[in-house]
Tab-separated table of C-alpha atoms and ligand atoms in Angstrom:
chain	number	residue	atom	x	y	z
L	28	MET	CA	64.361	170.622	121.683
L	29	SER	CA	65.054	167.935	119.128
L	30	LEU	CA	64.672	168.492	115.421
L	31	ASP	CA	63.735	166.330	112.438
L	32	ILE	CA	64.185	167.818	108.973
L	33	VAL	CA	62.124	166.621	106.007
L	34	ILE	CA	63.364	167.529	102.534
L	35	LEU	CA	60.853	167.113	99.705
L	36	ALA	CA	62.588	165.866	96.602
L	37	ALA	CA	60.170	163.532	94.849
L	38	GLY	CA	59.010	165.830	92.038
L	39	GLN	CA	59.904	165.142	88.439
L	40	GLY	CA	61.100	168.475	87.142
L	41	THR	CA	59.742	167.974	83.629
L	42	ARG	CA	60.884	171.417	82.536
L	43	MET	CA	64.537	170.524	83.027
L	44	ARG	CA	64.136	168.185	80.018
L	45	SER	CA	66.722	165.925	81.512
L	46	ALA	CA	67.442	162.287	82.281
L	47	LEU	CA	68.867	163.528	85.584
L	48	PRO	CA	66.359	164.021	88.433
L	49	LYS	CA	65.847	167.758	89.012
L	50	VAL	CA	67.328	167.850	92.509
L	51	LEU	CA	70.603	166.375	91.215
L	52	HIS	CA	71.228	169.286	88.862
L	53	PRO	CA	74.220	171.196	90.186
L	54	ILE	CA	74.731	174.685	91.506
L	55	ALA	CA	78.411	175.537	91.852
L	56	GLY	CA	79.379	171.944	91.123
L	57	LYS	CA	77.181	170.426	93.852
L	58	SER	CA	73.651	169.047	93.424
L	59	MET	CA	70.825	171.304	94.587
L	60	LEU	CA	69.775	168.602	97.038
L	61	GLY	CA	73.385	168.399	98.252
L	62	HIS	CA	73.269	172.107	99.109
L	63	VAL	CA	69.985	171.667	101.007
L	64	ILE	CA	71.380	168.686	102.929
L	65	ASP	CA	74.531	170.636	103.845
L	66	THR	CA	72.420	173.538	105.106
L	67	ALA	CA	70.191	171.118	107.044
L	68	ARG	CA	73.240	169.539	108.703
L	69	GLN	CA	74.295	172.899	110.093
L	70	LEU	CA	71.082	172.922	112.153
L	71	SER	CA	72.202	169.717	113.948
L	72	PRO	CA	68.987	167.729	113.426
L	73	ARG	CA	68.291	164.330	114.932
L	74	LYS	CA	67.758	163.005	111.423
L	75	ILE	CA	67.342	164.276	107.856
L	76	HIS	CA	64.510	162.583	105.951
L	77	VAL	CA	64.619	162.959	102.184
L	78	VAL	CA	61.373	162.175	100.353
L	79	ILE	CA	62.257	160.751	96.948
L	80	GLY	CA	60.176	159.597	93.981
L	81	HIS	CA	61.292	160.435	90.466
L	82	GLY	CA	64.799	159.067	89.919
L	83	ALA	CA	64.729	157.716	93.485
L	84	GLU	CA	67.483	155.151	92.959
L	85	LEU	CA	69.942	157.650	91.534
L	86	VAL	CA	69.210	160.231	94.225
L	87	ARG	CA	69.703	157.600	96.917
L	88	GLU	CA	72.964	156.439	95.344
L	89	ARG	CA	74.412	159.932	95.006
L	90	LEU	CA	73.506	161.270	98.421
L	91	ALA	CA	73.524	158.258	100.734
L	92	ALA	CA	75.029	159.080	104.144
L	93	ASP	CA	74.655	157.887	107.719
L	94	ASP	CA	72.508	160.812	108.782
L	95	ILE	CA	70.166	160.620	105.775
L	96	HIS	CA	66.958	158.597	105.864
L	97	PHE	CA	65.357	158.169	102.442
L	98	VAL	CA	61.578	157.831	102.211
L	99	LEU	CA	59.952	156.722	98.990
L	100	GLN	CA	56.873	158.574	97.773
L	101	ALA	CA	55.844	156.250	94.962
L	102	GLU	CA	53.152	158.569	93.604
L	103	GLN	CA	53.382	162.347	93.855
L	104	LEU	CA	50.022	163.242	95.355
L	105	GLY	CA	51.045	166.599	96.778
L	106	THR	CA	53.366	168.232	99.317
L	107	GLY	CA	51.184	167.175	102.268
L	108	HIS	CA	51.184	163.578	101.046
L	109	ALA	CA	54.968	163.781	100.640
L	110	VAL	CA	55.532	164.829	104.270
L	111	ALA	CA	53.063	162.159	105.392
L	112	GLN	CA	55.329	159.467	103.927
L	113	ALA	CA	58.016	160.473	106.416
L	114	LEU	CA	55.642	160.560	109.425
L	115	PRO	CA	56.390	157.069	110.817
L	116	ALA	CA	60.058	158.070	111.186
L	117	LEU	CA	59.484	161.483	112.787
L	118	GLU	CA	60.166	161.596	116.521
L	119	ALA	CA	61.437	165.089	117.288
L	120	ASP	CA	59.676	168.009	119.002
L	121	LYS	CA	60.082	170.154	115.925
L	122	VAL	CA	59.871	169.293	112.262
L	123	LEU	CA	61.338	171.561	109.594
L	124	ILE	CA	60.215	171.147	105.974
L	125	LEU	CA	62.685	172.055	103.215
L	126	TYR	CA	62.743	171.516	99.433
L	127	GLY	CA	65.391	169.726	97.409
L	128	ASP	CA	65.169	172.247	94.593
L	129	VAL	CA	65.529	175.372	96.785
L	130	PRO	CA	69.282	175.372	97.373
L	131	LEU	CA	70.286	178.848	98.571
L	132	THR	CA	68.413	179.307	101.850
L	133	ARG	CA	70.681	180.781	104.541
L	134	VAL	CA	71.156	178.732	107.674
L	135	GLU	CA	70.646	181.911	109.765
L	136	THR	CA	67.177	182.367	108.259
L	137	LEU	CA	66.231	178.786	109.121
L	138	ALA	CA	67.605	179.144	112.648
L	139	ARG	CA	65.373	182.211	113.162
L	140	LEU	CA	62.396	180.289	111.799
L	141	LEU	CA	63.033	177.388	114.180
L	142	GLU	CA	63.012	179.745	117.153
L	143	GLN	CA	59.409	180.573	116.228
L	144	ALA	CA	58.195	176.999	116.427
L	145	ASN	CA	57.027	175.505	119.721
L	146	ASP	CA	54.046	173.548	121.020
L	147	ALA	CA	51.762	176.557	120.664
L	148	GLN	CA	53.247	178.053	117.522
L	149	LEU	CA	54.240	177.326	113.908
L	150	GLY	CA	57.033	179.100	112.090
L	151	LEU	CA	56.283	179.954	108.465
L	152	LEU	CA	58.811	181.486	106.079
L	153	THR	CA	57.193	183.939	103.701
L	154	VAL	CA	58.532	186.212	100.984
L	155	ASN	CA	57.314	189.483	99.529
L	156	LEU	CA	57.222	189.191	95.777
L	157	ALA	CA	56.968	191.679	92.930
L	158	ASP	CA	55.199	188.969	90.940
L	159	PRO	CA	53.665	186.286	93.180
L	160	THR	CA	52.132	184.281	90.298
L	161	GLY	CA	52.193	180.560	91.085
L	162	TYR	CA	52.871	180.986	94.785
L	163	GLY	CA	50.484	180.157	97.609
L	164	ARG	CA	49.234	183.428	99.177
L	165	ILE	CA	49.407	184.226	102.868
L	166	ILE	CA	45.940	185.130	104.151
L	167	ARG	CA	45.986	187.359	107.264
L	168	ASP	CA	43.078	188.674	109.370
L	169	ALA	CA	42.464	192.318	110.241
L	170	ALA	CA	44.901	192.029	113.129
L	171	GLY	CA	47.587	190.736	110.794
L	172	GLN	CA	47.450	187.160	112.126
L	173	VAL	CA	47.998	184.434	109.538
L	174	GLN	CA	44.787	182.459	108.962
L	175	ALA	CA	45.521	180.258	105.971
L	176	ILE	CA	47.458	179.752	102.750
L	177	VAL	CA	45.553	179.678	99.495
L	178	GLU	CA	47.240	178.177	96.455
L	179	HIS	CA	47.416	180.379	93.360
L	180	LYS	CA	45.156	178.057	91.370
L	181	ASP	CA	42.538	178.068	94.126
L	182	ALA	CA	42.727	181.807	94.873
L	183	SER	CA	40.144	184.509	94.133
L	184	ASP	CA	41.192	187.666	92.291
L	185	ALA	CA	41.327	189.551	95.591
L	186	GLN	CA	43.568	186.849	97.087
L	187	ARG	CA	45.795	186.846	94.026
L	188	ALA	CA	46.466	190.545	94.628
L	189	ILE	CA	48.309	189.580	97.857
L	190	ARG	CA	52.064	189.921	97.369
L	191	GLU	CA	53.126	187.901	100.388
L	192	GLY	CA	53.896	184.418	99.131
L	193	ASN	CA	54.441	181.064	100.804
L	194	THR	CA	58.019	179.816	100.458
L	195	GLY	CA	56.853	176.338	101.496
L	196	ILE	CA	59.475	176.302	104.255
L	197	LEU	CA	57.766	175.564	107.526
L	198	ALA	CA	58.636	174.625	111.122
L	199	VAL	CA	55.935	172.753	113.042
L	200	PRO	CA	55.495	171.052	116.412
L	201	GLY	CA	56.134	167.374	115.712
L	202	LYS	CA	53.389	166.102	117.994
L	203	ARG	CA	50.595	167.757	116.031
L	204	LEU	CA	51.769	167.031	112.513
L	205	GLY	CA	50.337	163.500	112.227
L	206	ASP	CA	46.849	164.642	113.178
L	207	TRP	CA	46.873	167.514	110.675
L	208	LEU	CA	48.289	165.505	107.793
L	209	GLY	CA	45.722	162.775	108.436
L	210	ARG	CA	42.930	165.280	107.959
L	211	LEU	CA	44.131	166.704	104.593
L	212	SER	CA	41.821	166.389	101.622
L	213	ASN	CA	42.571	166.679	97.928
L	214	SER	CA	39.426	168.501	96.891
L	215	ASN	CA	41.103	171.495	95.341
L	216	ALA	CA	42.043	172.823	91.894
L	217	GLN	CA	45.033	170.456	91.543
L	218	GLY	CA	43.515	167.385	93.236
L	219	GLU	CA	46.577	167.279	95.544
L	220	TYR	CA	47.065	166.906	99.284
L	221	TYR	CA	48.426	170.359	100.079
L	222	LEU	CA	50.840	170.763	102.982
L	223	THR	CA	49.712	174.383	103.081
L	224	ASP	CA	46.270	173.360	104.389
L	225	VAL	CA	47.968	172.518	107.687
L	226	ILE	CA	48.123	176.265	108.408
L	227	ALA	CA	44.339	176.740	108.626
L	228	MET	CA	44.052	173.557	110.734
L	229	ALA	CA	46.661	174.828	113.171
L	230	VAL	CA	44.845	178.156	113.479
L	231	ALA	CA	41.557	176.304	114.093
L	232	ASP	CA	43.305	174.311	116.839
L	233	GLY	CA	44.289	177.572	118.535
L	234	LEU	CA	47.938	177.724	117.489
L	235	VAL	CA	49.601	180.920	116.349
L	236	VAL	CA	51.385	181.081	112.985
L	237	ALA	CA	54.490	183.227	113.374
L	238	THR	CA	56.172	184.353	110.165
L	239	GLU	CA	59.755	185.077	109.258
L	240	THR	CA	60.619	186.846	106.051
L	241	ALA	CA	63.430	185.698	103.811
L	242	GLN	CA	66.226	188.284	103.481
L	243	ASP	CA	65.828	188.223	99.743
L	244	GLU	CA	63.881	186.326	97.127
L	245	LEU	CA	66.943	184.365	96.123
L	246	GLU	CA	66.989	182.547	99.469
L	247	VAL	CA	63.709	180.854	98.643
L	248	LEU	CA	63.944	180.509	94.882
L	249	GLY	CA	63.675	177.080	93.363
L	250	ALA	CA	64.920	175.990	89.969
L	251	ASN	CA	62.314	174.435	87.703
L	252	ASP	CA	64.169	174.793	84.410
L	253	ARG	CA	67.701	175.415	83.213
L	254	ILE	CA	67.139	179.152	82.942
L	255	GLN	CA	66.296	179.355	86.641
L	256	LEU	CA	69.192	177.002	87.363
L	257	ALA	CA	71.570	179.413	85.639
L	258	GLN	CA	70.073	182.332	87.561
L	259	LEU	CA	70.624	180.552	90.870
L	260	GLU	CA	74.161	179.722	89.808
L	261	ARG	CA	74.886	183.421	89.164
L	262	HIS	CA	73.321	184.424	92.479
L	263	TYR	CA	75.447	181.859	94.251
L	264	GLN	CA	78.585	183.104	92.518
L	265	GLN	CA	77.790	186.722	93.355
L	266	ARG	CA	77.470	185.751	97.006
L	267	ALA	CA	80.778	183.870	96.853
L	268	ALA	CA	82.529	186.792	95.136
L	269	ARG	CA	81.235	189.308	97.682
L	270	SER	CA	82.349	187.125	100.547
L	271	LEU	CA	85.874	186.859	99.117
L	272	MET	CA	86.133	190.602	98.523
L	273	ALA	CA	85.018	191.183	102.105
L	274	GLN	CA	87.935	188.984	103.197
L	275	GLY	CA	90.518	191.053	101.333
L	276	VAL	CA	90.604	189.565	97.855
L	277	THR	CA	90.645	191.779	94.765
L	278	LEU	CA	88.495	190.271	92.030
L	279	LEU	CA	89.137	192.213	88.830
L	280	ASP	CA	85.618	191.305	87.755
L	281	PRO	CA	83.386	189.635	90.346
L	282	ALA	CA	80.982	188.678	87.540
L	283	ARG	CA	83.686	186.554	85.952
L	284	PHE	CA	84.682	184.434	88.922
L	285	ASP	CA	83.438	180.938	89.825
L	286	LEU	CA	83.789	178.991	93.027
L	287	ARG	CA	82.817	175.326	92.915
L	288	GLY	CA	83.859	174.209	96.342
L	289	GLU	CA	85.484	175.917	99.288
L	290	VAL	CA	88.350	178.358	99.426
L	291	LYS	CA	90.381	179.741	102.318
L	292	VAL	CA	91.938	183.068	101.427
L	293	GLY	CA	94.567	185.364	102.901
L	294	ARG	CA	94.793	189.095	102.328
L	295	ASP	CA	95.807	191.060	99.271
L	296	VAL	CA	95.111	188.205	96.953
L	297	LEU	CA	94.518	189.287	93.358
L	298	ILE	CA	92.351	187.230	91.031
L	299	ASP	CA	92.029	188.187	87.383
L	300	VAL	CA	89.007	187.345	85.214
L	301	ASN	CA	87.611	183.893	84.382
L	302	VAL	CA	89.231	182.030	87.213
L	303	ILE	CA	87.512	178.844	88.430
L	304	LEU	CA	88.297	177.494	91.887
L	305	GLU	CA	87.147	173.936	92.556
L	306	GLY	CA	87.135	171.531	95.488
L	307	GLN	CA	89.259	172.589	98.462
L	308	VAL	CA	91.572	175.488	97.658
L	309	VAL	CA	93.900	177.412	99.974
L	310	ILE	CA	95.246	180.779	98.840
L	311	GLU	CA	97.643	182.568	101.169
L	312	ASP	CA	98.507	186.273	101.436
L	313	GLY	CA	99.670	188.139	98.370
L	314	VAL	CA	98.968	185.393	95.827
L	315	GLN	CA	98.237	186.532	92.278
L	316	ILE	CA	96.187	184.472	89.836
L	317	GLY	CA	96.130	185.477	86.180
L	318	PRO	CA	93.176	185.224	83.815
L	319	ASN	CA	91.568	181.935	82.674
L	320	CYS	CA	93.010	179.636	85.320
L	321	VAL	CA	91.365	176.521	86.749
L	322	ILE	CA	92.599	175.676	90.238
L	323	LYS	CA	91.292	172.530	91.911
L	324	ASN	CA	92.170	171.020	95.302
L	325	SER	CA	95.375	173.047	95.468
L	326	THR	CA	97.374	175.190	97.882
L	327	LEU	CA	99.073	178.432	96.878
L	328	ARG	CA	101.527	179.623	99.511
L	329	ARG	CA	102.298	183.238	100.328
L	330	GLY	CA	103.225	185.339	97.316
L	331	ALA	CA	102.871	182.555	94.742
L	332	ILE	CA	101.938	183.565	91.198
L	333	VAL	CA	99.804	181.583	88.773
L	334	LYS	CA	100.029	183.130	85.319
L	335	ALA	CA	97.322	183.122	82.660
L	336	ASN	CA	95.697	179.943	81.346
L	337	SER	CA	97.177	177.562	83.871
L	338	HIS	CA	95.427	174.410	85.069
L	339	LEU	CA	96.226	173.136	88.569
L	340	GLU	CA	94.814	170.067	90.262
L	341	GLY	CA	96.072	168.587	93.512
L	342	ALA	CA	99.072	170.913	93.329
L	343	GLU	CA	101.012	173.051	95.769
L	344	LEU	CA	102.992	176.193	94.985
L	345	GLY	CA	105.546	177.165	97.622
L	346	GLU	CA	106.191	180.702	98.819
L	347	GLY	CA	107.006	182.987	95.918
L	348	ALA	CA	106.858	180.127	93.402
L	349	ASP	CA	105.302	180.776	90.018
L	350	CYS	CA	103.830	178.835	87.153
L	351	GLY	CA	102.484	179.542	83.687
L	352	PRO	CA	101.328	180.978	81.448
L	353	PHE	CA	99.899	177.665	80.170
L	354	ALA	CA	101.242	175.435	82.944
L	355	ARG	CA	99.546	172.140	83.767
L	356	LEU	CA	100.110	170.915	87.301
L	357	ARG	CA	98.504	167.539	87.965
L	358	PRO	CA	98.019	165.715	91.285
L	359	GLY	CA	101.192	165.543	93.345
L	360	ALA	CA	102.851	168.500	91.642
L	361	LYS	CA	104.692	170.452	94.315
L	362	LEU	CA	106.841	173.516	93.754
L	363	GLY	CA	109.252	174.564	96.483
L	364	ALA	CA	109.770	178.199	97.442
L	365	LYS	CA	110.627	180.387	94.446
L	366	ALA	CA	110.532	177.440	92.057
L	367	HIS	CA	109.439	178.260	88.522
L	368	VAL	CA	107.452	176.333	85.937
L	369	GLY	CA	106.934	178.047	82.599
L	370	ASN	CA	104.759	177.592	79.548
L	371	PHE	CA	103.634	174.180	78.310
L	372	VAL	CA	105.136	172.314	81.221
L	373	GLU	CA	103.201	169.371	82.657
L	374	LEU	CA	103.943	168.036	86.123
L	375	LYS	CA	102.473	164.901	87.644
L	376	ASN	CA	103.589	163.578	90.992
L	377	ALA	CA	106.701	165.719	90.725
L	378	VAL	CA	108.397	167.772	93.417
L	379	LEU	CA	110.610	170.718	92.516
L	380	GLY	CA	113.023	171.911	95.196
L	381	GLU	CA	113.582	175.522	96.195
L	382	GLY	CA	114.463	177.695	93.212
L	383	ALA	CA	114.312	174.803	90.714
L	384	LYS	CA	113.194	175.712	87.214
L	385	ALA	CA	111.446	174.068	84.278
L	386	GLY	CA	110.947	176.961	81.924
L	387	HIS	CA	109.441	175.490	78.783
L	388	LEU	CA	107.762	172.520	77.109
L	389	SER	CA	108.448	169.638	79.498
L	390	TYR	CA	106.793	166.600	81.037
L	391	LEU	CA	107.993	165.731	84.505
L	392	GLY	CA	106.248	162.732	86.103
L	393	ASP	CA	107.145	160.723	89.223
L	394	ALA	CA	110.155	162.967	89.725
L	395	GLU	CA	112.053	164.502	92.588
L	396	ILE	CA	114.052	167.520	91.527
L	397	GLY	CA	116.596	169.134	93.825
L	398	ALA	CA	117.020	172.779	94.722
L	399	ARG	CA	118.247	175.134	91.966
L	400	THR	CA	118.184	172.382	89.343
L	401	ASN	CA	117.398	173.640	85.853
L	402	ILE	CA	115.378	171.595	83.379
L	403	GLY	CA	116.010	172.555	79.742
L	404	ALA	CA	113.219	173.026	77.211
L	405	GLY	CA	111.710	169.874	75.778
L	406	THR	CA	112.872	167.596	78.567
L	407	ILE	CA	110.702	164.628	79.440
L	408	THR	CA	110.807	161.949	82.070
L	409	CYS	CA	110.058	158.559	80.496
L	410	ASN	CA	108.371	157.270	83.649
L	411	TYR	CA	106.028	154.639	82.229
L	412	ASP	CA	106.769	151.422	80.358
L	413	GLY	CA	103.131	150.725	79.572
L	414	ALA	CA	102.633	148.748	82.758
L	415	ASN	CA	104.764	150.201	85.548
L	416	LYS	CA	105.850	153.636	86.670
L	417	PHE	CA	109.380	154.550	87.714
L	418	ARG	CA	110.950	157.483	89.520
L	419	THR	CA	113.469	160.034	88.340
L	420	VAL	CA	115.580	161.619	91.062
L	421	LEU	CA	117.673	164.658	90.245
L	422	GLY	CA	119.995	166.119	92.861
L	423	GLU	CA	120.641	169.785	93.590
L	424	ASP	CA	122.158	172.155	91.025
L	425	VAL	CA	121.660	169.653	88.221
L	426	PHE	CA	121.525	171.049	84.683
L	427	ILE	CA	119.428	169.089	82.173
L	428	GLY	CA	120.231	170.061	78.595
L	429	SER	CA	117.345	170.812	76.267
L	430	ASN	CA	115.418	167.946	74.743
L	431	SER	CA	116.736	165.308	77.113
L	432	SER	CA	114.821	162.068	77.624
L	433	LEU	CA	115.306	160.861	81.191
L	434	VAL	CA	114.508	157.131	81.145
L	435	ALA	CA	113.418	156.086	84.633
L	436	PRO	CA	114.310	154.585	87.021
L	437	LEU	CA	117.113	157.134	87.009
L	438	THR	CA	119.197	159.076	89.514
L	439	LEU	CA	121.456	162.040	88.797
L	440	GLY	CA	123.788	163.249	91.518
L	441	ASP	CA	124.226	166.854	92.681
L	442	GLY	CA	125.738	169.119	90.045
L	443	ALA	CA	125.365	166.579	87.210
L	444	THR	CA	124.776	167.808	83.650
L	445	THR	CA	123.231	166.212	80.578
L	446	GLY	CA	124.068	167.287	77.049
L	447	ALA	CA	121.223	168.609	74.920
L	448	GLY	CA	119.334	165.894	73.077
L	449	SER	CA	120.541	163.103	75.333
L	450	THR	CA	118.603	159.944	76.039
L	451	VAL	CA	119.774	159.201	79.548
L	452	THR	CA	119.331	155.569	80.580
L	453	GLN	CA	122.035	155.168	83.227
L	454	ASP	CA	122.519	156.943	86.539
L	455	VAL	CA	124.878	159.912	86.423
L	456	PRO	CA	127.239	160.544	89.341
L	457	ALA	CA	127.556	163.996	90.935
L	458	LYS	CA	129.357	166.705	88.958
L	459	THR	CA	129.503	164.506	85.843
L	460	LEU	CA	128.447	165.287	82.275
L	461	ALA	CA	126.318	162.669	80.515
L	462	VAL	CA	126.078	162.764	76.733
L	463	GLY	CA	123.691	160.182	75.356
L	464	ARG	CA	123.351	161.011	71.671
L	465	ALA	CA	124.851	159.893	68.372
L	466	LYS	CA	128.028	161.736	67.508
L	467	GLN	CA	127.653	164.243	64.698
L	468	ARG	CA	129.308	163.521	61.317
L	469	ASN	CA	129.862	166.227	58.718
L	470	ILE	CA	129.853	164.962	55.123
L	471	GLU	CA	131.709	167.304	52.833
L	472	GLY	CA	130.562	167.897	49.264
L	473	TRP	CA	127.306	166.015	49.769
L	474	LYS	CA	124.777	166.699	46.976
L	475	ARG	CA	121.103	167.276	47.672
L	476	PRO	CA	118.710	165.171	45.553
L	477	THR	CA	117.216	167.107	42.659
L	478	LYS	CA	113.838	166.701	40.915
L	479	LYS	CA	113.798	164.560	37.753
F	517	LIG	C1	54.352	174.912	96.721
F	517	LIG	C2	53.379	175.435	97.779
F	517	LIG	C3	53.111	176.910	97.517
F	517	LIG	C4	54.407	177.675	97.533
F	517	LIG	C5	55.398	177.080	96.531
F	517	LIG	C6	56.741	177.747	96.678
F	517	LIG	C7	51.931	173.573	98.341
F	517	LIG	C8	50.609	172.941	98.134
F	517	LIG	N1	52.157	174.681	97.685
F	517	LIG	O1	53.696	175.009	95.475
F	517	LIG	O2	52.249	177.424	98.514
F	517	LIG	O3	54.167	179.040	97.241
F	517	LIG	O4	55.554	175.670	96.780
F	517	LIG	O5	57.578	177.316	95.682
F	517	LIG	O6	52.744	173.071	99.113
F	517	LIG	N2	56.905	167.463	96.009
F	517	LIG	C9	57.056	166.153	96.371
F	517	LIG	N3	55.975	165.318	96.303
F	517	LIG	C10	54.768	165.747	95.863
F	517	LIG	C11	54.646	167.093	95.466
F	517	LIG	C12	55.715	167.934	95.567
F	517	LIG	O7	58.122	165.734	96.785
F	517	LIG	O8	53.848	164.929	95.829
F	517	LIG	C13	58.065	168.355	96.087
F	517	LIG	C14	58.481	168.835	94.710
F	517	LIG	O9	59.503	167.998	94.194
F	517	LIG	C15	58.999	170.218	94.981
F	517	LIG	C16	58.217	170.671	96.191
F	517	LIG	O10	57.687	169.514	96.790
F	517	LIG	O11	60.362	170.222	95.339
F	517	LIG	C17	57.122	171.656	95.856
F	517	LIG	O12	56.202	171.039	94.991
F	517	LIG	P1	55.509	171.835	93.820
F	517	LIG	O13	54.512	170.958	93.171
F	517	LIG	O14	56.544	172.464	92.967
F	517	LIG	O15	54.763	172.949	94.656
F	517	LIG	P2	54.204	174.293	94.116
F	517	LIG	O16	53.000	173.993	93.283
F	517	LIG	O17	55.256	175.113	93.534
F	518	LIG	CA1	52.094	171.656	92.367
């Protein structure tokens, strides 16, 4: 059975009060529509058709991909009209309708729904609501068979008392869809072509409407304003936190943890409060992350420790290595096993060998630093002349005195030393001391100036 998926994403989203189209507003760092597309992909459809209208150009630009077919709905005349715009491109046996502003539907729920749809049957996802205001209501006959959906604005008081709401998510036999959509009318309270009217037509044609119920309301919630967006964000983060705890991670406060991407975790990982993980992150067994850290596209090997308030991007910490508090590791920062980077140290494109240390207040860029080498406080690599970048290579067991300026390109051999306060502009051979500073003079009997 082949599958086409249609995602409705043409609506304006006035209540967002935003220049950004509603479906591009992010949940966990990814647009709502991006989440829906990712979920759709997991169902291996023939094609994903995204119906766009408001902000069409921007949506197209942000989400263009080989498997996405954009369909323009120039005027928003209703959900039925929206699906109709995609009709000429629909070829599959089954068509699944999703919504660009309903980002947290589980793929398992959709897979169950799809099993319900065949030539004689529709699959309709419904939800039982404490307050169904605004939702279309599911109308069943005495035998419990679905007969129709009535929109809130068109419903009688008795119908409004029904708590079973339409999620809008629907799986239909592709062959019949064109006929039904062609027969829709807009004579209703909103003057719109309702997709929901397809249900009564299907029943009249002798098809059965089989329902699936969403596991929880959150699966089918849309975001119409920034308050709902924030609620979805929290729900998403709670799900992410629970999943990590189930995998063996201790979160000191699951309510103060944010995942904006994907993370692979080992066991006995400890994450303190206010940690943000972004992009692709790998955290091996026994890693500890202190409070207020941002870790993006990074790998933390077994037993590594990230202390409070550190910011890592594109970095790797080797086994048992540690950084922080207040460390800044930028792309290409790589710490070997048991290497140590302390407070107010910035690394960019810099590799520290096993057991190497930069304890305090340093900038190390475009540098290769050998095993056990010690970088004194205040050391910087002068790697940039305003136009070009140059490398600094330090051998093993090098000792860089505090407040040294290492002017690249520069190579120091194994066991070399620099005196504190040196500006080092020439290579230093192995086991050699370099002193690059003015010699101190003591002036005896010198008088301090006094006020007139
Ligand atoms: C719709 C359902 C309602 C259901 C509710 C669930 C219909 C007629 N009603 O109502 O039964 O309970 O969703 O949230 O389907 N859209 C377009 N083009 C259009 C109109 C809508 O792309 O011309 C998109 C919107 O961007 C939105 C989605 O379709 O993502 C739903 O449209 P909306 O107007 O919000 O439907 P509801 O009135 O909430
Ligand atoms: Ca509407």
